[in-house]
Amino acid sequence: QVQLVESGGGLVQAGGSLRLSCAASGSIFRINAMGWYRQVPGKSRELVANSASGGSTNYADSVKGRFTISRDNAKNTVYLQMDSLKPEDTAVYYCKVNGRVFEWSGWVDYWGKGTLVTVSS
């Protein structure tokens, strides 16, 4: 019913930049929060940045001042601008959208399939 398509991952040198995009499509009535998470092998998935429907944002301490989350509500799309990338930012990045498909239905978390970001030293 709801699909999330991520793009923008790839290989970049330390100090470089990448911009991730995540577009939500399908039968979605309303979107609440939109966010980005990341995961490396052997570790739990962690929050990178989140954007609430009211406009507030929050970031993991490790990315504050380097990453910026933004969203285009008209396009149901969330972005993650990543600057000053470090090798420790290497991970699979996942988009998460909290939304509901009908006015009367509950809020559900939808996840993208992930996009790999590799930062070389």
C-alpha angles and dihedrals in degrees: 000000000000121000128189118200118193126195141166103068123131147112120315136165121249110278092030132114139239133181120213123200131194122188122193118210139168132054102346122147101186139357124215117176125008122194151158128237132179137205136192124195112281095015135092122258110265135200114254102174139341134199118200122209091250092059102259118133136195133191140197110258090241093063102035111128092015105060128052126194121204137164141206106210093189089060097035087234133139126196135199117202108199118194133173090024119199131202089250089064088070107121145108107279119213129195119219126193125187110207148129131235098213134029090246099041127097128259114269133189114233122194133203122225093251137248124233120238116190121186116192123206 
